[in-house]
Short mmCIF file of C-alpha atoms in Angstrom, two decimals:
data_model
loop_
_atom_site.label_atom_id
_atom_site.label_comp_id
_atom_site.label_asym_id
_atom_site.label_seq_id
_atom_site.Cartn_x
_atom_site.Cartn_y
_atom_site.Cartn_z
CA MET A 136 0.00 0.00 0.00
CA SER A 137 2.88 2.42 0.79
CA LYS A 138 4.13 2.08 -2.81
CA ILE A 139 0.68 2.94 -4.11
CA VAL A 140 0.40 6.05 -1.98
CA GLU A 141 3.91 7.10 -2.98
CA GLN A 142 3.07 6.69 -6.67
CA ILE A 143 -0.06 8.82 -6.26
CA SER A 144 1.63 11.62 -4.32
CA GLU A 145 4.47 12.02 -6.83
CA SER A 146 2.15 13.10 -9.65
CA ASP A 147 1.29 16.66 -8.59
CA SER A 148 2.05 18.15 -11.99
CA GLU A 149 -0.66 16.39 -13.97
CA PRO A 150 -4.45 16.67 -13.56
CA VAL A 151 -6.02 14.99 -10.55
CA LEU A 152 -8.32 13.00 -12.84
CA ILE A 153 -7.73 11.97 -16.45
CA VAL A 154 -10.46 10.06 -18.30
CA ASP A 155 -9.27 8.94 -21.72
CA ASN A 156 -11.44 7.32 -24.40
CA LEU A 157 -13.77 5.74 -21.80
CA SER A 158 -16.54 3.43 -22.99
CA VAL A 159 -19.09 1.54 -20.89
CA SER A 160 -21.48 -1.19 -22.01
CA PHE A 161 -24.17 -3.14 -20.17
CA ARG A 162 -24.68 -6.64 -21.57
CA GLY A 163 -23.18 -5.40 -24.82
CA GLU A 164 -25.39 -2.28 -25.06
CA PRO A 165 -23.28 0.90 -25.12
CA ALA A 166 -24.03 3.44 -22.35
CA VAL A 167 -20.92 5.65 -22.65
CA LYS A 168 -19.02 6.04 -25.92
CA ASN A 169 -15.35 7.03 -26.08
CA ILE A 170 -15.42 10.10 -23.84
CA SER A 171 -12.37 12.00 -22.59
CA PHE A 172 -11.87 14.82 -20.07
CA ASP A 173 -9.58 15.84 -17.23
CA ILE A 174 -9.87 17.85 -14.00
CA ASN A 175 -7.08 19.90 -12.45
CA LYS A 176 -6.41 20.49 -8.78
CA GLY A 177 -8.89 23.02 -7.35
CA GLU A 178 -11.04 22.93 -10.51
CA THR A 179 -14.71 21.98 -10.97
CA LEU A 180 -15.82 20.18 -14.11
CA ALA A 181 -19.57 19.75 -14.58
CA LEU A 182 -21.11 16.88 -16.53
CA VAL A 183 -24.60 17.94 -17.61
CA GLY A 184 -27.29 16.24 -19.64
CA GLU A 185 -30.69 14.63 -19.34
CA SER A 186 -31.42 11.48 -17.38
CA GLY A 187 -29.90 8.43 -19.05
CA SER A 188 -27.21 10.43 -20.86
CA GLY A 189 -24.40 8.53 -19.09
CA LYS A 190 -23.32 11.08 -16.45
CA SER A 191 -23.61 8.85 -13.38
CA VAL A 192 -22.24 5.81 -15.23
CA THR A 193 -19.15 7.85 -16.05
CA ALA A 194 -18.73 8.89 -12.41
CA LEU A 195 -19.15 5.34 -11.12
CA SER A 196 -16.53 4.16 -13.61
CA VAL A 197 -13.93 6.39 -11.94
CA LEU A 198 -14.36 4.44 -8.68
CA GLN A 199 -15.04 1.10 -10.41
CA LEU A 200 -18.47 0.87 -8.74
CA LEU A 201 -20.47 -0.40 -11.72
CA PRO A 202 -22.16 -3.84 -11.53
CA TYR A 203 -19.33 -5.89 -13.03
CA PRO A 204 -19.33 -8.19 -15.00
CA ILE A 205 -22.72 -7.00 -16.34
CA ALA A 206 -20.92 -3.73 -17.03
CA THR A 207 -17.79 -3.78 -19.19
CA HIS A 208 -15.30 -1.23 -20.52
CA PRO A 209 -14.63 -1.89 -24.21
CA SER A 210 -12.05 0.91 -24.13
CA GLY A 211 -10.58 3.57 -21.94
CA SER A 212 -8.28 4.62 -19.15
CA VAL A 213 -9.04 6.37 -15.83
CA ARG A 214 -6.13 7.82 -13.85
CA VAL A 215 -6.48 9.37 -10.40
CA ASP A 216 -3.39 11.33 -9.29
CA GLY A 217 -1.46 9.43 -11.92
CA PHE A 218 -2.62 5.99 -10.82
CA GLU A 219 -4.63 3.79 -13.18
CA THR A 220 -7.90 2.61 -11.61
CA MET A 221 -9.27 0.67 -14.58
CA GLY A 222 -8.80 -2.99 -13.74
CA ALA A 223 -7.27 -2.24 -10.33
CA SER A 224 -7.78 -4.85 -7.61
CA ASN A 225 -10.41 -4.48 -4.88
CA HIS A 226 -7.66 -4.02 -2.29
CA VAL A 227 -6.16 -1.12 -4.23
CA MET A 228 -9.55 0.50 -4.89
CA ARG A 229 -10.50 0.32 -1.20
CA ASN A 230 -7.45 2.47 -0.45
CA ILE A 231 -8.47 4.97 -3.15
CA ARG A 232 -12.19 5.18 -2.32
CA GLY A 233 -13.03 7.35 0.65
CA SER A 234 -9.51 8.72 0.94
CA LYS A 235 -8.23 10.05 -2.38
CA VAL A 236 -11.63 10.06 -4.08
CA THR A 237 -15.05 10.29 -2.43
CA MET A 238 -18.55 10.49 -3.84
CA ILE A 239 -21.84 12.09 -2.87
CA PHE A 240 -24.48 9.73 -4.22
CA GLN A 241 -27.74 10.83 -5.78
CA GLU A 242 -30.11 8.89 -3.50
CA PRO A 243 -29.06 9.20 0.15
CA MET A 244 -31.67 6.83 1.60
CA THR A 245 -30.37 3.90 -0.45
CA SER A 246 -26.73 4.89 0.11
CA LEU A 247 -26.93 4.96 3.91
CA ASN A 248 -27.10 1.73 5.92
CA PRO A 249 -30.58 1.54 7.54
CA LEU A 250 -29.25 -0.63 10.41
CA HIS A 251 -26.59 1.77 11.73
CA ARG A 252 -26.76 5.17 13.36
CA ILE A 253 -25.31 8.18 11.55
CA GLU A 254 -22.43 8.40 14.04
CA LYS A 255 -21.27 4.87 13.26
CA GLN A 256 -21.51 5.33 9.48
CA ILE A 257 -19.33 8.44 9.44
CA GLY A 258 -17.06 6.93 12.10
CA GLU A 259 -16.46 3.89 9.90
CA ILE A 260 -14.81 6.07 7.26
CA LEU A 261 -12.53 7.67 9.83
CA PHE A 262 -11.66 4.25 11.27
CA VAL A 263 -10.81 2.67 7.89
CA HIS A 264 -8.72 5.54 6.55
CA ARG A 265 -7.40 7.24 9.70
CA GLY A 266 -7.51 4.47 12.29
CA LEU A 267 -9.74 6.51 14.62
CA LYS A 268 -11.97 4.57 16.98
CA LEU A 269 -15.57 5.74 17.39
CA VAL A 270 -14.92 7.39 20.77
CA ASP A 271 -12.00 9.38 19.35
CA ALA A 272 -13.86 10.24 16.15
CA ARG A 273 -16.92 11.79 17.84
CA VAL A 274 -15.54 15.33 17.89
CA ARG A 275 -14.67 15.13 14.19
CA ILE A 276 -18.11 13.66 13.34
CA LEU A 277 -19.88 16.44 15.23
CA ASP A 278 -17.77 19.09 13.49
CA LEU A 279 -18.61 17.61 10.08
CA LEU A 280 -22.36 17.55 10.76
CA LYS A 281 -22.27 21.15 11.94
CA LEU A 282 -20.17 22.07 8.91
CA VAL A 283 -22.92 20.94 6.52
CA GLY A 284 -25.62 22.82 8.43
CA LEU A 285 -27.35 19.96 10.24
CA GLN A 286 -29.31 21.44 13.12
CA ASN A 287 -29.20 19.64 16.48
CA ALA A 288 -26.16 17.78 15.18
CA GLU A 289 -25.40 16.07 18.49
CA GLU A 290 -28.90 14.60 18.58
CA LYS A 291 -28.99 13.73 14.87
CA MET A 292 -25.70 11.80 14.98
CA ARG A 293 -27.47 9.24 17.18
CA SER A 294 -30.34 8.86 14.68
CA PHE A 295 -30.97 6.17 12.08
CA PRO A 296 -31.33 7.27 8.42
CA HIS A 297 -35.12 6.74 8.37
CA GLU A 298 -35.45 9.22 11.26
CA LEU A 299 -34.07 12.06 9.12
CA SER A 300 -35.70 14.03 6.32
CA GLY A 301 -34.45 13.71 2.75
CA GLY A 302 -32.46 16.93 2.99
CA GLN A 303 -30.93 15.92 6.30
CA ARG A 304 -29.84 12.56 4.84
CA GLN A 305 -28.21 14.35 1.92
CA ARG A 306 -26.27 16.57 4.31
CA VAL A 307 -25.05 13.45 6.13
CA MET A 308 -23.83 12.08 2.78
CA ILE A 309 -21.90 15.30 2.13
CA ALA A 310 -20.36 15.12 5.60
CA MET A 311 -19.23 11.53 4.94
CA ALA A 312 -17.71 12.54 1.60
CA LEU A 313 -15.73 15.39 3.16
CA ALA A 314 -14.56 13.42 6.22
CA ASN A 315 -11.08 12.66 4.84
CA GLU A 316 -10.59 15.86 2.83
CA PRO A 317 -10.25 14.05 -0.54
CA ASP A 318 -8.24 15.14 -3.57
CA LEU A 319 -11.26 14.54 -5.83
CA LEU A 320 -14.91 14.86 -4.85
CA ILE A 321 -17.47 13.34 -7.20
CA ALA A 322 -20.77 15.08 -6.49
CA ASP A 323 -23.68 13.27 -8.16
CA GLU A 324 -26.66 15.61 -7.75
CA PRO A 325 -25.31 16.87 -4.38
CA THR A 326 -28.17 19.31 -3.75
CA THR A 327 -31.09 17.33 -5.18
CA ALA A 328 -32.85 16.75 -1.86
CA LEU A 329 -31.95 20.07 -0.27
CA ASP A 330 -34.25 23.04 0.22
CA VAL A 331 -33.19 26.23 -1.50
CA THR A 332 -31.61 28.06 1.44
CA ILE A 333 -29.56 25.03 2.51
CA GLN A 334 -28.68 24.40 -1.14
CA ALA A 335 -27.14 27.84 -1.36
CA GLN A 336 -25.26 27.28 1.90
CA ILE A 337 -23.95 23.86 0.80
CA LEU A 338 -22.75 25.20 -2.54
CA GLU A 339 -20.95 28.02 -0.75
CA LEU A 340 -19.47 25.48 1.67
CA LEU A 341 -18.22 23.23 -1.15
CA LYS A 342 -16.57 26.19 -2.88
CA GLU A 343 -14.86 27.28 0.35
CA LEU A 344 -13.62 23.74 1.06
CA GLN A 345 -12.44 23.36 -2.51
CA GLN A 346 -10.40 26.55 -2.28
CA SER A 347 -8.90 25.73 1.12
CA LEU A 348 -8.10 22.08 0.31
CA GLY A 349 -7.26 22.47 -3.38
CA MET A 350 -9.86 19.78 -4.01
CA ALA A 351 -10.91 18.88 -7.55
CA MET A 352 -14.60 18.31 -8.15
CA LEU A 353 -16.56 16.34 -10.74
CA LEU A 354 -20.06 17.81 -10.54
CA ILE A 355 -22.99 15.89 -11.99
CA THR A 356 -26.27 17.74 -11.97
CA HIS A 357 -29.39 18.57 -13.96
CA ASP A 358 -29.66 21.98 -12.26
CA LEU A 359 -28.07 24.49 -14.62
CA GLY A 360 -28.22 27.18 -11.93
CA VAL A 361 -25.88 25.04 -9.82
CA VAL A 362 -23.60 24.49 -12.83
CA ARG A 363 -23.34 28.20 -13.56
CA ARG A 364 -22.51 28.96 -9.93
CA MET A 365 -20.00 26.15 -9.36
CA ALA A 366 -18.30 24.99 -12.56
CA ASP A 367 -15.13 26.21 -14.25
CA ARG A 368 -15.63 23.98 -17.29
CA VAL A 369 -18.63 22.07 -18.63
CA CYS A 370 -19.06 18.89 -20.68
CA VAL A 371 -22.53 18.36 -22.16
CA MET A 372 -23.56 14.72 -22.55
CA THR A 373 -26.36 13.04 -24.45
CA GLN A 374 -26.78 9.38 -25.43
CA GLY A 375 -23.42 8.51 -23.89
CA GLU A 376 -21.38 11.06 -25.82
CA ILE A 377 -19.92 14.47 -25.02
CA VAL A 378 -21.42 16.76 -27.66
CA GLU A 379 -20.03 20.08 -26.41
CA ARG A 380 -17.35 21.21 -23.98
CA GLY A 381 -15.86 24.51 -22.91
CA ASN A 382 -15.58 27.16 -20.23
CA CYS A 383 -18.73 27.60 -18.18
CA GLU A 384 -19.33 31.18 -19.30
CA ALA A 385 -18.92 30.33 -22.98
CA ILE A 386 -21.34 27.38 -22.76
CA PHE A 387 -24.05 29.53 -21.17
CA GLU A 388 -23.52 32.66 -23.24
CA SER A 389 -23.01 31.12 -26.69
CA PRO A 390 -23.90 27.41 -26.83
CA GLN A 391 -22.94 25.84 -30.15
CA HIS A 392 -24.75 22.50 -30.11
CA GLU A 393 -28.52 22.24 -30.58
CA TYR A 394 -28.82 19.90 -27.59
CA THR A 395 -27.07 22.40 -25.31
CA ARG A 396 -29.48 25.11 -26.42
CA HIS A 397 -32.36 22.74 -25.69
CA LEU A 398 -31.12 22.21 -22.12
CA LEU A 399 -30.67 25.93 -21.50
CA ASP A 400 -34.16 26.75 -22.79
CA ALA A 401 -35.91 24.08 -20.72
CA GLU A 402 -37.52 25.34 -17.50
CA PRO A 403 -40.89 24.67 -15.85
CA SER A 404 -43.28 27.43 -16.82
CA GLY A 405 -46.95 28.21 -17.32
CA HIS A 406 -49.72 28.75 -14.84
CA PRO A 407 -51.71 26.48 -12.51
CA ILE A 408 -55.16 25.32 -13.54
CA GLY A 409 -58.30 24.96 -11.44
CA THR A 410 -61.25 27.16 -10.55
CA LYS A 411 -61.73 29.02 -7.30
CA ASP A 412 -65.36 28.06 -6.78
CA SER A 413 -64.98 24.27 -6.91
CA ASP A 414 -66.02 22.05 -4.00
CA ILE A 415 -63.66 21.42 -1.10
CA LEU A 416 -62.10 17.96 -1.42
CA LEU A 417 -59.71 18.02 1.57
CA LYS A 418 -60.02 19.76 4.90
CA CYS A 419 -57.70 19.40 7.90
CA ASP A 420 -58.48 20.93 11.27
CA LEU A 421 -55.87 21.33 14.03
CA LEU A 422 -53.72 18.47 12.78
CA ASN A 423 -50.88 17.44 15.12
CA VAL A 424 -48.10 14.88 14.71
CA ARG A 425 -45.49 14.16 17.34
CA PHE A 426 -42.78 11.54 17.55
CA PRO A 427 -41.35 10.05 20.78
CA LEU A 428 -37.74 10.98 21.47
CA ALA A 429 -37.11 9.60 24.94
CA LYS A 430 -38.93 7.04 27.07
CA GLY A 431 -39.20 6.99 30.82
CA PHE A 432 -39.82 3.88 32.91
CA PHE A 433 -43.61 3.98 32.54
CA HIS A 434 -44.27 6.48 29.72
CA THR A 435 -42.67 8.56 26.98
CA SER A 436 -41.13 11.64 28.54
CA LYS A 437 -40.06 13.65 25.48
CA TYR A 438 -41.65 14.28 22.07
CA LEU A 439 -40.76 16.03 18.83
CA GLN A 440 -43.71 18.12 17.62
CA ALA A 441 -43.34 17.61 13.85
CA VAL A 442 -46.71 19.16 12.87
CA ASN A 443 -48.33 21.66 15.20
CA ASN A 444 -52.04 22.64 14.92
CA VAL A 445 -52.10 22.80 11.11
CA SER A 446 -55.42 23.62 9.44
CA LEU A 447 -55.93 23.81 5.68
CA THR A 448 -58.47 23.31 2.89
CA VAL A 449 -57.92 22.25 -0.73
CA SER A 450 -60.56 22.58 -3.44
CA ARG A 451 -61.22 19.80 -5.92
CA GLY A 452 -59.08 20.07 -9.04
CA GLN A 453 -56.60 22.52 -7.47
CA THR A 454 -53.02 22.27 -6.25
CA LEU A 455 -51.79 23.26 -2.82
CA GLY A 456 -48.03 23.86 -2.73
CA ILE A 457 -46.29 23.09 0.57
CA VAL A 458 -42.85 24.67 0.92
CA GLY A 459 -40.31 25.12 3.69
CA GLU A 460 -36.82 24.05 4.66
CA SER A 461 -35.80 20.46 5.27
CA GLY A 462 -37.27 19.23 8.55
CA SER A 463 -40.04 21.85 8.58
CA GLY A 464 -42.76 19.18 8.63
CA LYS A 465 -43.81 19.21 4.96
CA THR A 466 -43.53 15.48 4.30
CA THR A 467 -44.87 14.55 7.74
CA LEU A 468 -47.96 16.66 7.05
CA GLY A 469 -48.52 14.84 3.74
CA MET A 470 -48.09 11.44 5.38
CA ALA A 471 -50.50 12.38 8.17
CA ILE A 472 -53.16 13.48 5.69
CA LEU A 473 -52.88 10.07 4.00
CA ARG A 474 -53.12 8.41 7.43
CA LEU A 475 -49.65 6.89 6.99
CA VAL A 476 -48.40 8.29 10.30
CA LYS A 477 -50.30 8.62 13.56
CA SER A 478 -51.87 12.04 14.07
CA GLU A 479 -54.41 13.97 16.09
CA GLY A 480 -57.06 16.21 14.52
CA ASP A 481 -59.73 15.96 11.84
CA ILE A 482 -59.00 14.95 8.23
CA PHE A 483 -62.02 15.26 5.92
CA LEU A 484 -61.96 13.73 2.44
CA LYS A 485 -65.05 15.41 1.04
CA ASP A 486 -67.65 14.76 3.77
CA THR A 487 -65.93 11.76 5.38
CA ASN A 488 -63.80 12.22 8.48
CA LEU A 489 -60.88 9.77 8.33
CA ARG A 490 -59.98 10.37 11.96
CA GLY A 491 -59.95 7.21 14.04
CA MET A 492 -60.60 4.84 11.12
CA LYS A 493 -58.93 1.43 11.28
CA SER A 494 -56.91 0.00 8.38
CA ARG A 495 -59.82 -2.06 7.05
CA GLN A 496 -62.16 0.95 7.14
CA LEU A 497 -59.58 3.08 5.30
CA ARG A 498 -59.00 0.57 2.50
CA PRO A 499 -61.85 1.78 0.20
CA PHE A 500 -60.50 5.34 0.46
CA ARG A 501 -56.94 4.35 -0.43
CA ARG A 502 -57.57 4.30 -4.17
CA ASP A 503 -58.65 7.95 -3.93
CA MET A 504 -55.46 8.97 -2.07
CA GLN A 505 -52.08 8.20 -3.61
CA ILE A 506 -48.52 9.40 -3.07
CA VAL A 507 -45.34 9.84 -5.06
CA PHE A 508 -42.41 9.50 -2.66
CA GLN A 509 -39.28 11.64 -2.64
CA ASP A 510 -36.84 8.76 -3.15
CA PRO A 511 -37.88 6.88 -6.29
CA PHE A 512 -35.38 4.04 -5.88
CA GLY A 513 -36.20 3.38 -2.23
CA SER A 514 -39.94 3.28 -2.96
CA LEU A 515 -39.69 0.78 -5.84
CA SER A 516 -39.17 -2.87 -4.94
CA PRO A 517 -35.97 -4.13 -6.59
CA ARG A 518 -37.47 -7.64 -6.76
CA LEU A 519 -40.49 -6.67 -8.87
CA SER A 520 -40.62 -5.77 -12.54
CA ILE A 521 -42.01 -2.38 -13.54
CA HIS A 522 -45.23 -4.09 -14.64
CA GLN A 523 -45.63 -5.73 -11.23
CA ILE A 524 -44.91 -2.47 -9.40
CA ILE A 525 -47.45 -0.39 -11.32
CA GLU A 526 -50.18 -3.04 -11.42
CA GLU A 527 -50.26 -3.49 -7.61
CA GLY A 528 -53.04 -0.93 -7.20
CA LEU A 529 -55.09 -2.61 -9.92
CA LEU A 530 -54.76 -5.99 -8.20
CA VAL A 531 -56.21 -4.53 -5.00
CA HIS A 532 -58.85 -2.15 -6.33
CA GLU A 533 -59.79 -3.55 -9.77
CA LYS A 534 -59.71 -7.28 -9.16
CA ASP A 535 -61.91 -8.15 -12.13
CA LEU A 536 -59.39 -7.05 -14.74
CA SER A 537 -57.67 -9.74 -16.78
CA GLU A 538 -53.89 -9.92 -17.15
CA ASN A 539 -54.10 -8.43 -20.66
CA GLU A 540 -56.29 -5.58 -19.43
CA ARG A 541 -53.89 -4.81 -16.61
CA ARG A 542 -50.94 -4.92 -19.00
CA SER A 543 -52.73 -2.51 -21.31
CA LYS A 544 -53.43 -0.10 -18.44
CA VAL A 545 -49.82 -0.26 -17.26
CA ALA A 546 -48.62 0.44 -20.81
CA ALA A 547 -50.92 3.47 -21.03
CA ALA A 548 -49.68 4.76 -17.65
CA LEU A 549 -46.06 4.46 -18.76
CA LYS A 550 -46.82 6.26 -21.99
CA GLU A 551 -48.48 9.11 -20.05
CA VAL A 552 -45.26 9.72 -18.11
CA GLY A 553 -43.03 9.55 -21.17
CA LEU A 554 -41.76 5.95 -21.02
CA ASP A 555 -42.07 3.20 -23.57
CA GLU A 556 -44.39 0.29 -22.78
CA SER A 557 -41.46 -2.09 -23.27
CA ALA A 558 -40.20 -0.83 -19.88
CA GLN A 559 -42.77 -3.10 -18.20
CA ASP A 560 -40.49 -6.13 -18.27
CA ARG A 561 -37.43 -4.41 -16.83
CA TYR A 562 -36.43 -3.75 -13.22
CA PRO A 563 -35.85 -0.49 -11.29
CA HIS A 564 -32.03 -0.76 -11.25
CA GLU A 565 -32.03 -0.67 -15.06
CA PHE A 566 -33.32 2.93 -15.12
CA SER A 567 -31.82 6.32 -14.35
CA GLY A 568 -32.96 8.34 -11.34
CA GLY A 569 -35.28 10.48 -13.45
CA GLN A 570 -36.79 7.48 -15.19
CA ARG A 571 -37.47 5.80 -11.84
CA GLN A 572 -39.33 8.89 -10.66
CA ARG A 573 -41.54 8.74 -13.72
CA ILE A 574 -42.31 5.09 -12.92
CA ALA A 575 -43.31 6.15 -9.39
CA ILE A 576 -45.64 8.79 -10.83
CA ALA A 577 -47.21 6.21 -13.16
CA ARG A 578 -47.84 3.90 -10.20
CA ALA A 579 -49.62 6.66 -8.28
CA LEU A 580 -51.76 7.81 -11.19
CA ILE A 581 -52.87 4.49 -12.65
CA LEU A 582 -55.95 4.37 -10.36
CA LYS A 583 -56.88 7.98 -11.30
CA PRO A 584 -57.18 9.01 -7.64
CA LYS A 585 -58.94 12.15 -6.40
CA LEU A 586 -56.00 13.30 -4.24
CA VAL A 587 -52.30 12.84 -4.97
CA VAL A 588 -49.56 13.84 -2.54
CA LEU A 589 -46.46 14.64 -4.59
CA ASP A 590 -43.42 14.63 -2.29
CA GLU A 591 -40.57 16.22 -4.27
CA PRO A 592 -41.71 14.51 -7.51
CA THR A 593 -39.28 16.46 -9.71
CA SER A 594 -36.23 16.54 -7.42
CA ALA A 595 -34.45 13.75 -9.32
CA LEU A 596 -35.36 15.03 -12.78
CA ASP A 597 -33.32 17.16 -15.16
CA MET A 598 -34.73 20.54 -16.21
CA SER A 599 -36.25 19.50 -19.51
CA VAL A 600 -37.97 16.49 -17.92
CA GLN A 601 -39.13 18.68 -15.02
CA ALA A 602 -40.91 20.88 -17.54
CA GLN A 603 -42.45 17.80 -19.19
CA ILE A 604 -43.62 16.40 -15.84
CA VAL A 605 -45.17 19.73 -14.82
CA ASP A 606 -47.03 19.83 -18.14
CA LEU A 607 -48.02 16.18 -17.65
CA LEU A 608 -49.34 16.81 -14.14
CA ARG A 609 -51.37 19.77 -15.40
CA ASP A 610 -52.76 17.70 -18.26
CA LEU A 611 -53.71 14.80 -15.97
CA GLN A 612 -55.21 17.21 -13.46
CA SER A 613 -57.37 18.80 -16.15
CA ARG A 614 -58.36 15.47 -17.69
CA TYR A 615 -59.22 13.62 -14.47
CA ASP A 616 -60.03 16.52 -12.10
CA LEU A 617 -57.14 15.54 -9.82
CA THR A 618 -56.25 17.42 -6.64
CA TYR A 619 -52.58 17.73 -5.71
CA LEU A 620 -50.64 18.39 -2.53
CA PHE A 621 -47.31 19.43 -4.03
CA ILE A 622 -44.43 19.26 -1.54
CA SER A 623 -41.21 20.71 -2.88
CA HIS A 624 -38.16 22.85 -2.21
CA ASP A 625 -38.07 23.87 -5.90
CA LEU A 626 -40.06 27.07 -5.78
CA LYS A 627 -39.99 27.54 -9.56
CA VAL A 628 -41.89 24.28 -9.99
CA VAL A 629 -44.23 25.17 -7.10
CA ARG A 630 -45.12 28.48 -8.73
CA ALA A 631 -45.78 26.85 -12.09
CA LEU A 632 -48.19 24.29 -10.62
CA SER A 633 -49.80 25.61 -7.41
CA ASN A 634 -52.98 27.65 -6.93
CA GLN A 635 -52.45 28.07 -3.19
CA VAL A 636 -49.21 27.87 -1.18
CA ILE A 637 -48.47 27.33 2.49
CA VAL A 638 -45.03 27.99 3.98
CA MET A 639 -43.98 25.77 6.90
CA LYS A 640 -41.29 26.18 9.53
CA ASP A 641 -40.78 23.99 12.61
CA GLY A 642 -44.12 22.23 12.03
CA VAL A 643 -46.15 25.44 11.86
CA ILE A 644 -47.69 27.31 8.92
CA VAL A 645 -45.97 30.71 9.00
CA GLU A 646 -47.59 32.09 5.83
CA SER A 647 -50.31 31.10 3.39
CA GLY A 648 -52.08 32.56 0.39
CA THR A 649 -52.42 32.35 -3.37
CA SER A 650 -49.33 31.57 -5.39
CA ASP A 651 -49.08 35.18 -6.60
CA GLN A 652 -49.41 36.55 -3.07
CA ILE A 653 -46.67 34.31 -1.69
CA PHE A 654 -44.19 34.88 -4.51
CA ASP A 655 -44.88 38.54 -5.32
CA GLU A 656 -45.66 39.91 -1.84
CA PRO A 657 -44.18 37.63 0.84
CA LYS A 658 -44.98 38.90 4.32
CA THR A 659 -42.43 37.06 6.51
CA GLU A 660 -38.64 37.27 6.48
CA TYR A 661 -38.48 33.48 6.32
CA THR A 662 -40.53 33.35 3.09
CA ARG A 663 -38.46 36.14 1.57
CA ALA A 664 -35.26 34.19 2.35
CA LEU A 665 -36.67 31.06 0.65
CA ILE A 666 -37.66 33.00 -2.48
CA ALA A 667 -34.36 34.89 -2.65
CA ALA A 668 -32.38 31.64 -2.46
CA ALA A 669 -34.61 29.93 -5.03
CA PHE A 670 -34.49 32.59 -7.70
CA ASP A 671 -30.96 33.83 -7.10
CA LEU A 672 -28.45 31.15 -6.12
CA SER A 673 -25.85 33.81 -5.47
CA VAL A 674 -27.83 34.63 -2.32
CA VAL A 675 -26.89 32.41 0.61
CA GLY A 676 -30.10 31.87 2.55
CA SER A 677 -30.32 32.87 6.15
CA GLY A 678 -33.76 31.61 7.02
CA SER A 679 -32.70 28.63 9.06
#
């Protein structure tokens, strides 16, 4: 191992990462075709392109994390600090991963071990690469969690991943990646699950760390605002090829390739649909959700009040946008409304109060209430085909359908979300993050429910697909008179889709009104901070 480290450290003069003529195939089907690029010390190179363009496959190739031997490299070389990683042994790669090169993965829930507390997972990295035992590593772990803006860090480090919100899990992933101050950080959608104010803070943090450590960064993202803020150079990918490359400013100011211009022009737009005088479909009155934190000998002595006396109404065919920072109670509110977490208070679906209903009593109402979860990979069973995943609702609520009829309905649902019907016979791991989110949307919409809770449904999607999904959701809403609860940190998407908006902080609604009122005339400092961070990434939010 000492010879390896010596060989790496001697190569300061050349780029930190050199990718030369790299190709990747899966079962003989090409996914990446003869691409080349390099990254210098202290530089950020952004790989941009739509879902399925080969960005993440390229990044995983650097660390040899693809599913070999299903994946193969027909050609190419990857050198990190002068050391060839293509074909390197597992022993050698273990010494590279987590020390010289680290990675922030796109889906934090599936990247974190559900059986271990956050403290142990970060401590494991420090133990493997620095020899620190957990007791000695605690100070460093706490510093890292505070560094990435995790509130109540000392308490959160004792939590399991499922006890954290999506944004909090992503911050833990960033802390793990920075633990050993790597030479190269591969950031695969590093701010996907973060609310806008924390996103701005994390981007500022990454830039500061990059400057102080001289760290190189390979940035993979669909968010062109992030690219413009962070990248020195840009490579534009589509269908496994780099079709344009250049300095960041040149790419944005004078794109040469038609595909690059298509990416830059794509942004969710338009106006929400729905009429103001329609009937009320959903009404919540003084809804409360609390989670036990500490138990005494006979009873629970401490609770976290996740949702505090929330009341709201949503008219049929309209969209209520729910915004706020990570951990503000947005997702918990949506889960409580669907009776997926225990709550107190009244929940009316039209004239029926769902409060106190048992599981069997709720079952007939389930087809009218569906959800699209934030993490598309974690919510799709890896053991079921796409057909089996989407048809589950039909098997429960439309038992009389034949196999052919169900297959036809699944095909139609896939087509509605922009996927080919041939996708039915494939499995979730065979799709990109954006494609998996579209599958999750198809599963929720196949029963044509009255109410759909959309929990960050576009967070994993590139800009052009975001615009398509927003148009799709509007079209489906108009066609089937759907009502949406739209939970998101992407305020541009919220504005394009929502009639009404509520702003949450610490489990409480701090502001509510029409979409125009919230975005054009925000009344609270907290709302103004959210909007400033969303529409101007150069502003580092302060509304925490």
